[in-house]
């Protein structure tokens, strides 16, 4: 069985060069995807708003590489990367953001609601924290049906101050459900720095309240993310209950379209750019003997694939007007 | 046919659904070990086990979210929110997640979730445990809303709600739990979601009511029949989808409309029904439609204050007399 990124799950410590290149490749696809969305936005082709995740790619890619078919994932409105990491097609993701008929949700969801049940991506949620109880339900169903599946939820550190977070982790804890809660701590809840909203030093320590382990990791190190996620996923799958992971990362762009992120202290962005997960991993691979040409070629091919996907999406028609009346009820 | 209580009808409906379909399970606060605060789930855990009948912490957001997640994975959860007033605590889950999931994802999944809530007054429970919560959800496409008023309808509609592919908010009226009536025989037509019941035929005025108000309207019709006023009484049973055709067909016969509801006016189902009737049947009305309703206040605790808030058969009868005499 292969993981959502095509890498054997559980193969911690024995990643082949091909596996490692697959991790890099998926991060690059997400990066180029987000860069394109940003360009589309400035051209006025994305409606409403959009929330980009450049700089955070190692978290969804590392975690989803620990999942197998049948496992599920929920994420936030900054969720393009997580949905793509589960294996959603690039062109249909672009199509949704452009409001096209070939979009993942037929143009009814948009950037904040990318969903692809075919790959276990149960949704991107635009109400902070709302999806955490939904992952609890997916995990409850896995236990009920004995499917062996694990439910993963990605959320920002800002979500840990909303009630749904506490209710969800408490319920998952008391029922020892097969769930993994992955906090993408990018240091800012919308425009507010972590320390101004959160009275504890780490999100991981909140796990103690819910009777589950909490682990803080370097969210910009894709292999560390993957290795920790494998442990948490295996723990969940074997019936030992949920885990709270806190992956430290950084949002290289503002919260949303209207945010120039002027609240950041001088030099902070530059420091984090040096720890860009893709740059860091290319260096690791280079030190492991992957030559520069090979890295350049992966980069080029990821970029081409993203560009081709965008072209296909842009060629897709707008949804039929009559479709707005469909999908409210099944009967 | 043996008479059963409204509460027993619900318990029986839940039990039959659990027995019929392994994907059905039931959870909520104190529904398992305690059998529910109103005892509507009594005996179900003993019969079906604690994997299918589960107690939860006091966590309405988690309950609704877990129901959504489980439904996404192919199960048919029945979530209990206890008092309908507590829907306020999980409003996002009901209004933004449960209702909109199918639409926002372009129809990728249906959510066959049943949410049970205990509705209404007059139990002296005060302003936060007595409301008619169905009115909060009328303006949210994606939800179906069921309001049974008899044991037979309570049974048929809980079965229909659980089988339905869409989310259904199922409101149980606290004031009706102990009323008795027969269930329908196997050969009889079942109550269905979206189908009103013509409770009583009459040529002078159409009266539309649900739940407790249906029963108070019946009392009023008996008094009025002695005065020569024949009421055609309709119990909607379901508010979404609304059986407007049944109401319009009745108004064609009576040319008068009185709605009776256990709620204040603004944003209520009665106000919505009157607006829909006026759009389509203004010309055939011989009098302005009237909505008999609670005052524009929260519901008070003291017995006399709560009683005065809630329409009784005398107020209903008086409104009908005025409308017919217009």
XYZ file of C-alpha atoms in Angstrom:
657
model
C 0.000 0.000 0.000
C 1.292 3.453 -0.841
C 0.670 6.713 0.894
C -1.068 9.682 -0.612
C 2.255 10.957 -1.864
C 3.262 7.638 -3.353
C 5.707 6.868 -0.560
C 5.515 3.702 1.479
C 3.990 4.782 4.800
C 5.778 3.611 7.870
C 9.094 3.411 6.085
C 10.656 5.809 8.529
C 14.404 5.989 8.378
C 14.582 4.122 5.130
C 13.384 6.729 2.706
C 14.807 5.973 -0.717
C 16.073 8.796 -2.878
C 12.930 8.406 -4.971
C 10.750 8.774 -1.877
C 12.650 11.861 -0.854
C 12.349 13.355 -4.299
C 8.610 12.638 -4.220
C 8.316 14.665 -0.999
C 10.236 17.536 -2.585
C 8.183 17.327 -5.733
C 4.873 17.557 -3.847
C 6.092 20.579 -1.876
C 7.164 22.256 -5.109
C 3.817 21.617 -6.761
C 2.047 23.227 -3.821
C 4.459 26.179 -3.839
C 3.993 26.801 -7.549
C 0.242 26.343 -7.148
C 0.106 28.976 -4.418
C 2.333 31.340 -6.415
C -0.054 30.993 -9.363
C -3.098 31.614 -7.147
C -1.412 34.766 -5.878
C -0.855 35.937 -9.461
C -4.418 35.071 -10.430
C -5.608 37.041 -7.456
C -3.698 40.162 -8.398
C -5.148 39.848 -11.897
C -8.631 39.882 -10.400
C -9.396 36.291 -11.390
C -10.010 35.008 -7.845
C -13.232 36.186 -6.215
C -13.603 37.188 -2.581
C -10.444 36.378 -0.769
C -7.803 33.696 -0.636
C -5.406 32.460 2.018
C -2.035 31.242 0.858
C 0.364 28.851 2.492
C 3.778 29.543 0.984
C 6.341 28.505 3.558
C 4.084 25.939 5.258
C 4.246 23.146 2.648
C 6.283 20.688 4.704
C 3.476 20.224 7.227
C 0.734 18.864 4.955
C 3.199 17.052 2.704
C 4.964 15.385 5.624
C 1.764 14.427 7.425
C -0.129 13.194 4.365
C 2.890 11.058 3.444
C 2.116 9.127 6.631
C -1.456 8.371 5.536
C -2.796 5.552 3.418
C -5.875 5.080 1.256
C -9.030 5.321 3.339
C -7.551 7.806 5.809
C -9.219 11.215 5.876
C -8.179 14.809 6.246
C -9.889 18.089 7.106
C -8.224 21.478 6.943
C -8.762 25.210 7.134
C -9.460 27.891 4.582
C -5.662 28.084 4.218
C -5.953 24.566 2.908
C -4.911 24.402 -0.735
C -1.683 22.657 0.247
C -3.363 20.048 2.432
C -5.957 19.150 -0.203
C -3.228 18.844 -2.847
C -1.060 16.823 -0.454
C -3.910 14.292 -0.248
C -3.713 13.960 -4.018
C -6.490 16.206 -5.338
C -5.902 17.038 -9.008
C -4.169 20.370 -9.582
C -6.408 21.338 -12.490
C -9.639 20.765 -10.576
C -8.264 22.699 -7.603
C -7.417 25.618 -9.887
C -10.811 25.229 -11.535
C -12.574 25.596 -8.198
C -10.619 28.707 -7.304
C -11.406 30.194 -10.718
C -15.088 29.288 -10.311
C -15.191 26.869 -13.235
C -17.387 23.910 -14.056
C -14.477 21.474 -13.718
C -13.729 22.727 -10.210
C -13.565 20.221 -7.365
C -16.889 21.569 -6.078
C -18.357 22.595 -9.452
C -17.617 26.193 -8.612
C -19.806 26.289 -5.512
C -17.106 26.234 -2.867
C -14.189 28.381 -3.938
C -10.732 28.807 -2.462
C -11.882 28.355 1.140
C -13.818 25.124 0.569
C -11.651 22.849 -1.581
C -12.955 19.327 -1.015
C -12.200 16.042 -2.767
C -13.818 13.008 -1.203
C -12.173 10.754 -3.816
C -8.873 11.225 -2.002
C -10.201 11.505 1.545
C -10.047 15.311 1.633
C -13.252 15.852 3.620
C -13.155 19.563 3.240
C -11.578 22.937 3.821
C -13.497 24.859 6.456
C -13.903 28.603 6.559
C -15.216 28.836 10.117
C -12.240 28.600 12.457
C -12.190 25.305 14.332
C -15.424 23.968 12.830
C -13.753 20.985 11.201
C -12.162 19.547 14.324
C -15.417 17.930 15.527
C -15.967 16.674 11.979
C -12.645 14.848 12.077
C -13.746 13.388 15.401
C -16.817 12.047 13.588
C -14.715 10.546 10.814
C -12.562 8.868 13.458
C -15.645 7.673 15.327
C -16.940 6.145 12.091
C -13.579 4.441 11.522
C -13.835 2.828 14.926
C -17.506 1.988 14.441
C -16.906 0.272 11.096
C -13.507 -1.120 12.150
C -12.097 0.287 8.917
C -8.703 0.968 10.452
C -8.770 4.478 8.999
C -7.265 7.497 10.721
C -8.640 11.030 10.593
C -6.272 13.980 10.457
C -7.203 17.614 11.047
C -4.944 20.543 10.188
C -5.584 23.850 11.921
C -3.789 27.024 12.847
C -2.677 27.866 16.358
C -5.427 30.515 16.370
C -8.017 27.709 16.245
C -6.904 26.448 19.624
C -8.642 29.387 21.288
C -12.078 28.545 19.949
C -14.530 26.260 21.718
C -14.811 23.656 18.978
C -11.117 22.807 19.431
C -11.619 21.949 23.087
C -14.840 20.034 22.561
C -13.315 18.026 19.727
C -10.081 17.104 21.482
C -11.934 16.302 24.675
C -14.324 13.963 22.887
C -11.541 12.339 20.863
C -9.578 11.925 24.077
C -12.364 10.379 26.107
C -13.275 7.985 23.299
C -9.602 7.345 22.382
C -10.428 7.817 18.732
C -8.056 7.255 15.800
C -7.397 10.933 15.092
C -4.322 13.102 14.688
C -4.674 16.819 15.348
C -2.012 18.800 13.532
C -1.559 22.401 14.580
C 0.207 24.470 11.937
C 1.664 27.071 14.259
C 2.619 29.874 11.884
C 2.925 32.356 14.773
C 0.040 34.601 13.707
C -3.720 34.172 14.165
C -4.867 36.379 11.325
C -2.951 39.596 12.203
C -2.305 38.867 15.877
C 0.968 37.425 17.107
C 0.791 34.194 19.089
C 1.737 35.648 22.479
C -1.026 38.255 22.336
C -3.758 35.626 22.106
C -2.456 32.516 23.813
C -1.393 32.326 27.471
C 0.625 29.107 27.229
C 4.071 28.775 25.678
C 3.217 25.902 23.396
C 0.085 24.488 21.803
C 1.454 21.005 22.434
C 1.019 21.384 26.195
C -2.731 21.841 25.713
C -2.854 18.119 24.870
C -2.492 17.262 28.553
C -6.016 18.545 29.185
C -7.396 15.960 26.804
C -5.399 12.963 27.914
C -3.328 12.716 24.770
C 0.330 13.271 23.967
C 1.351 16.654 22.574
C 4.496 17.005 20.513
C 6.108 20.137 19.125
C 8.187 19.672 16.000
C 9.984 21.653 13.321
C 7.235 22.058 10.753
C 9.680 23.158 8.097
C 11.547 19.853 8.159
C 9.448 17.589 5.974
C 11.152 14.381 7.084
C 10.755 15.207 10.762
C 7.100 16.018 10.159
C 6.623 12.736 8.336
C 8.422 10.674 10.968
C 6.430 12.191 13.825
C 3.193 11.835 11.890
C 3.916 8.149 11.257
C 4.199 7.581 14.998
C 0.985 9.460 15.701
C -0.901 7.749 12.879
C 0.254 4.301 13.959
C -0.688 5.082 17.537
C -4.160 6.112 16.361
C -4.528 3.103 14.066
C -3.565 0.659 16.759
C -6.271 1.950 19.101
C -4.077 3.958 21.461
C -5.910 7.197 20.791
C -5.291 10.628 19.373
C -2.198 12.843 19.342
C -1.781 16.604 19.128
C 1.152 17.656 16.934
C 2.345 21.235 16.913
C 4.343 21.936 13.781
C 6.266 25.206 13.964
C 6.187 26.962 10.629
C 5.782 30.379 9.070
C 3.370 32.027 6.696
C 5.566 33.874 4.215
C 2.637 35.963 2.976
C -0.088 37.965 4.715
C -3.243 36.489 6.214
C -5.352 37.172 3.146
C -5.440 39.421 0.121
C -5.775 42.677 2.009
C -2.971 42.015 4.462
C 0.532 43.343 3.780
C 1.636 41.797 7.108
C 3.151 45.020 8.467
C 2.776 43.724 12.010
C 5.824 41.516 11.643
C 8.987 42.554 13.459
C 11.791 43.619 11.163
C 13.953 40.747 10.033
C 11.514 38.005 11.041
C 10.428 37.164 7.506
C 14.029 37.107 6.296
C 14.993 34.687 9.056
C 12.181 32.356 8.145
C 12.916 32.605 4.432
C 16.302 31.098 5.235
C 14.392 28.220 6.802
C 12.028 27.882 3.835
C 11.062 24.182 3.867
C 11.812 23.714 0.186
C 15.179 25.462 0.321
C 16.073 23.478 3.423
C 15.098 20.179 1.846
C 16.890 20.861 -1.422
C 20.015 21.445 0.641
C 19.472 18.172 2.512
C 19.063 16.289 -0.737
C 22.039 17.986 -2.272
C 24.151 16.935 0.713
C 22.774 13.417 0.278
C 24.220 13.335 -3.199
C 21.384 14.495 -5.439
C 23.038 16.614 -8.087
C 21.969 20.113 -8.922
C 20.704 19.113 -12.349
C 18.332 16.566 -10.872
C 16.974 19.131 -8.419
C 16.593 21.695 -11.181
C 14.785 19.211 -13.341
C 12.282 18.319 -10.598
C 11.656 21.991 -10.024
C 11.105 22.586 -13.735
C 8.802 19.631 -14.155
C 6.693 20.582 -11.101
C 6.394 24.101 -12.448
C 5.379 22.818 -15.874
C 2.790 20.502 -14.423
C 1.255 23.323 -12.423
C 1.231 25.617 -15.448
C -0.404 22.947 -17.608
C -3.022 22.303 -14.918
C -3.833 25.993 -14.770
C -4.188 26.078 -18.530
C -6.675 23.220 -18.427
C -8.621 24.865 -15.613
C -8.749 28.198 -17.404
C -10.111 26.456 -20.482
C -12.961 24.947 -18.492
C -16.295 26.753 -18.908
C -18.116 28.627 -16.190
C -20.722 26.484 -14.403
C -24.130 26.204 -16.091
C -26.453 28.749 -14.482
C -28.998 26.038 -13.726
C -26.464 24.215 -11.571
C -26.919 26.806 -8.815
C -30.220 25.144 -7.976
C -28.653 21.697 -7.685
C -26.941 19.981 -4.746
C -28.994 21.562 -1.943
C -30.829 18.326 -1.149
C -30.347 14.756 -2.265
C -34.093 14.172 -2.276
C -54.377 -0.835 17.701
C -52.738 -0.321 21.080
C -52.351 3.279 22.127
C -48.839 4.420 22.846
C -47.417 7.649 24.145
C -45.645 10.175 21.920
C -42.465 9.446 23.854
C -42.835 5.682 23.477
C -43.460 6.186 19.767
C -40.129 7.976 19.471
C -38.317 5.310 21.471
C -39.927 2.630 19.315
C -38.980 4.467 16.122
C -35.374 4.773 17.257
C -35.267 1.110 18.243
C -36.759 -0.058 14.950
C -34.283 2.072 12.992
C -31.353 0.742 15.026
C -32.601 -2.818 14.468
C -33.121 -2.301 10.756
C -29.830 -0.678 9.788
C -26.391 -1.271 11.311
C -25.191 2.097 10.070
C -27.629 3.855 12.422
C -26.284 4.900 15.800
C -27.417 7.294 18.484
C -25.462 9.658 20.684
C -25.813 12.695 22.901
C -25.752 13.863 26.484
C -27.130 11.245 28.888
C -28.941 9.334 26.146
C -27.322 5.969 26.937
C -26.879 5.059 30.605
C -29.586 7.422 31.812
C -31.939 6.794 28.878
C -32.273 10.495 28.107
C -33.340 13.365 30.338
C -36.903 12.843 29.080
C -36.445 9.036 28.984
C -37.041 8.977 25.244
C -34.045 6.684 24.717
C -34.664 4.419 27.676
C -33.580 0.819 27.172
C -31.807 1.428 23.872
C -28.290 1.026 25.208
C -29.259 -2.186 26.962
C -30.696 -3.538 23.729
C -28.163 -2.259 21.182
C -24.988 -1.928 23.195
C -22.658 0.925 23.963
C -21.075 1.145 20.531
C -24.439 2.095 19.018
C -25.913 4.146 21.843
C -23.304 6.498 23.280
C -23.162 9.128 25.985
C -21.167 12.255 25.211
C -19.754 15.051 27.319
C -21.763 18.298 27.400
C -20.362 19.352 24.047
C -23.009 20.255 21.498
C -20.467 21.495 18.946
C -18.636 18.199 19.137
C -21.886 16.241 18.902
C -23.037 17.974 15.719
C -19.573 17.908 14.162
C -19.114 14.247 14.979
C -22.463 13.484 13.376
C -21.354 15.259 10.214
C -18.019 13.440 10.098
C -19.638 10.063 10.707
C -22.240 10.714 8.009
C -19.450 11.612 5.582
C -18.051 8.151 6.193
C -21.356 6.502 5.310
C -23.072 6.169 8.692
C -26.527 7.420 9.709
C -26.014 9.194 13.014
C -28.831 10.329 15.263
C -27.535 13.179 17.394
C -29.499 14.410 20.391
C -29.163 18.054 21.433
C -31.535 17.679 24.410
C -33.386 21.022 24.740
C -33.930 22.690 21.364
C -32.673 25.928 22.904
C -29.166 24.412 23.046
C -28.967 24.604 19.265
C -27.604 28.063 19.951
C -24.424 26.474 21.262
C -23.868 24.528 18.033
C -25.477 26.890 15.589
C -22.421 26.950 13.353
C -22.392 23.187 13.067
C -26.067 23.104 12.111
C -26.330 26.250 10.016
C -22.934 26.490 8.342
C -21.602 22.952 8.229
C -24.465 20.443 8.223
C -26.793 22.521 6.060
C -24.273 23.639 3.469
C -21.876 20.736 3.067
C -23.644 19.117 0.156
C -24.020 22.382 -1.734
C -20.549 23.780 -1.099
C -18.893 20.583 -2.271
C -20.899 20.407 -5.476
C -22.902 17.423 -4.277
C -19.936 15.214 -3.379
C -21.774 13.784 -0.378
C -25.154 13.789 1.304
C -25.359 13.980 5.069
C -28.067 11.650 6.408
C -27.921 13.131 9.904
C -30.933 13.269 12.214
C -30.721 15.853 14.988
C -33.261 15.329 17.763
C -34.250 18.294 19.911
C -36.882 18.749 22.624
C -39.063 21.711 21.806
C -41.545 24.053 23.352
C -43.426 25.022 26.492
C -45.226 25.142 28.933
C -43.146 23.306 31.447
C -42.002 26.200 33.582
C -38.479 25.763 32.281
C -37.985 29.480 31.673
C -36.696 31.422 28.719
C -33.735 29.172 27.778
C -35.467 25.797 27.876
C -38.904 26.474 26.398
C -38.505 27.905 22.925
C -39.778 26.581 19.636
C -36.373 26.240 18.010
C -37.572 25.282 14.555
C -38.052 28.929 13.684
C -34.312 29.612 13.933
C -33.578 27.332 10.990
C -36.259 28.279 8.480
C -33.936 30.498 6.470
C -31.175 27.941 5.967
C -31.572 25.916 2.773
C -30.123 22.442 3.156
C -31.941 21.436 6.343
C -35.256 19.648 6.574
C -37.416 20.460 9.606
C -39.909 18.026 11.112
C -42.398 18.849 13.868
C -44.604 15.847 14.716
C -47.671 16.409 16.875
C -49.054 12.898 17.473
C -47.610 9.526 18.463
C -48.271 8.133 14.978
C -46.492 11.050 13.311
C -43.685 10.964 15.866
C -43.041 7.324 14.945
C -43.398 7.658 11.180
C -41.353 10.820 10.957
C -38.445 9.656 13.104
C -38.216 6.642 10.811
C -38.456 8.891 7.754
C -35.880 11.312 9.155
C -33.347 8.571 9.797
C -33.861 7.071 6.326
C -33.730 10.457 4.615
C -30.512 11.166 2.691
C -30.473 14.795 3.898
C -30.004 16.402 7.313
C -33.246 16.501 9.288
C -33.904 18.535 12.421
C -36.456 16.509 14.349
C -38.321 18.465 17.020
C -40.025 16.540 19.814
C -42.523 18.598 21.766
C -41.903 18.305 25.509
C -45.544 19.045 26.269
C -46.675 16.091 24.166
C -44.376 13.345 25.462
C -47.162 11.771 27.502
C -50.118 12.110 25.138
C -51.478 8.803 23.874
C -52.609 7.672 20.478
C -52.399 4.726 18.080
C -49.501 4.086 15.763
C -50.388 3.439 12.131
C -50.998 -0.144 11.099
C -48.589 -1.768 8.676
C -51.062 -1.422 5.816
C -51.717 2.290 6.417
C -50.040 5.108 4.555
C -47.179 6.540 6.617
C -46.589 10.172 7.425
C -43.858 11.434 5.120
C -41.497 14.367 5.251
C -43.072 17.227 3.329
C -46.665 15.999 3.721
C -49.245 17.840 5.807
C -52.170 16.095 7.462
C -55.750 17.189 7.014
C -56.826 16.707 10.612
C -60.422 17.870 10.263
C -62.551 18.973 7.332
C -64.644 22.113 7.468
C -65.883 24.734 5.056
C -65.510 28.072 6.843
C -61.876 28.596 7.711
C -58.503 26.920 7.260
C -56.533 26.661 10.497
C -52.878 25.592 10.311
C -51.053 24.466 13.444
C -48.331 22.103 14.605
C -47.368 20.193 17.748
C -49.007 21.489 20.940
C -50.951 24.143 19.032
C -52.538 21.440 16.876
C -54.106 19.972 19.988
C -55.246 23.332 21.297
C -56.698 24.120 17.876
C -58.652 20.861 17.984
C -60.203 21.981 21.282
C -61.108 25.296 19.691
C -62.715 23.625 16.684
C -64.971 21.603 18.983
C -66.217 24.757 20.693
C -66.680 26.521 17.357
C -68.560 23.612 15.814
C -71.216 24.213 18.480
C -71.474 27.779 17.179
C -71.831 26.661 13.581
C -68.261 27.469 12.509
C -66.672 24.520 10.709
C -62.903 24.592 10.789
C -60.613 22.788 8.368
C -57.561 21.951 10.439
C -54.182 21.222 8.879
C -51.132 19.970 10.765
C -48.087 20.716 8.596
C -45.951 18.067 10.353
C -42.978 19.288 8.314
C -41.921 22.927 7.947
C -39.174 22.308 5.374
C -40.150 21.203 2.827
C -43.427 23.047 3.322
C -46.616 21.427 2.019
C -47.964 24.708 0.662
C -50.189 22.872 -1.811
C -52.193 21.323 1.000
C -52.782 24.746 2.571
C -53.687 26.412 -0.725
C -56.088 23.624 -1.627
C -57.844 24.110 1.693
C -58.033 27.899 1.309
C -59.619 27.329 -2.111
C -62.448 25.730 -0.162
C -62.627 28.028 2.874
C -61.304 31.449 1.704
C -60.013 32.126 5.239
C -56.699 31.420 6.957
C -55.702 31.364 10.626
C -52.260 30.124 11.658
C -51.558 29.108 15.250
C -47.997 28.933 16.464
C -46.048 28.627 19.687
C -43.702 31.459 18.855
C -43.484 35.186 18.461
C -44.131 36.528 14.978
C -40.949 37.842 13.375
C -39.139 35.245 11.283
C -41.528 32.499 12.314
C -42.981 29.694 10.230
C -46.444 31.206 10.523
C -45.248 34.517 9.106
C -43.509 32.636 6.301
C -46.629 30.622 5.531
C -48.816 33.721 5.405
C -46.363 35.417 3.034
C -46.338 32.386 0.757
C -50.144 32.183 0.772
C -50.493 35.898 -0.007
C -48.126 35.553 -2.960
C -50.231 32.832 -4.490
C -53.762 33.147 -3.202
C -54.401 36.813 -2.324
C -57.515 36.978 -4.514
C -59.284 34.054 -2.934
C -58.980 35.257 0.652
C -62.105 36.869 2.068
C -60.325 38.153 5.192
C -56.778 39.097 6.177
C -54.868 36.023 7.314
C -54.184 35.964 11.028
C -51.345 34.467 13.021
C -52.223 33.546 16.617
C -48.897 33.588 18.413
C -46.843 34.236 21.499
C -46.004 37.778 22.558
C -42.828 39.472 21.317
C -41.022 38.563 24.532
C -38.912 35.753 25.882
C -40.907 33.092 27.729
C -41.358 33.842 31.441
C -41.079 31.370 34.300
C -44.160 32.061 36.473
C -47.089 29.794 35.594
C -49.546 32.591 34.877
C -47.045 34.546 32.797
C -46.074 31.534 30.709
C -49.716 30.565 30.195
C -50.591 34.060 29.072
C -47.761 33.979 26.528
C -48.858 30.710 24.970
C -51.993 30.690 22.775
C -54.784 28.647 24.374
C -57.974 27.288 22.837
C -59.945 30.389 23.806
C -57.541 32.775 22.098
C -57.489 30.499 19.073
C -61.285 30.317 18.956
C -61.594 34.084 19.276
C -59.177 34.657 16.403
C -61.107 32.224 14.236
C -64.411 33.947 15.041
C -62.942 37.342 14.097
C -61.543 36.031 10.854
C -64.758 34.329 9.804
C -66.815 37.392 10.723
C -64.545 39.841 8.870
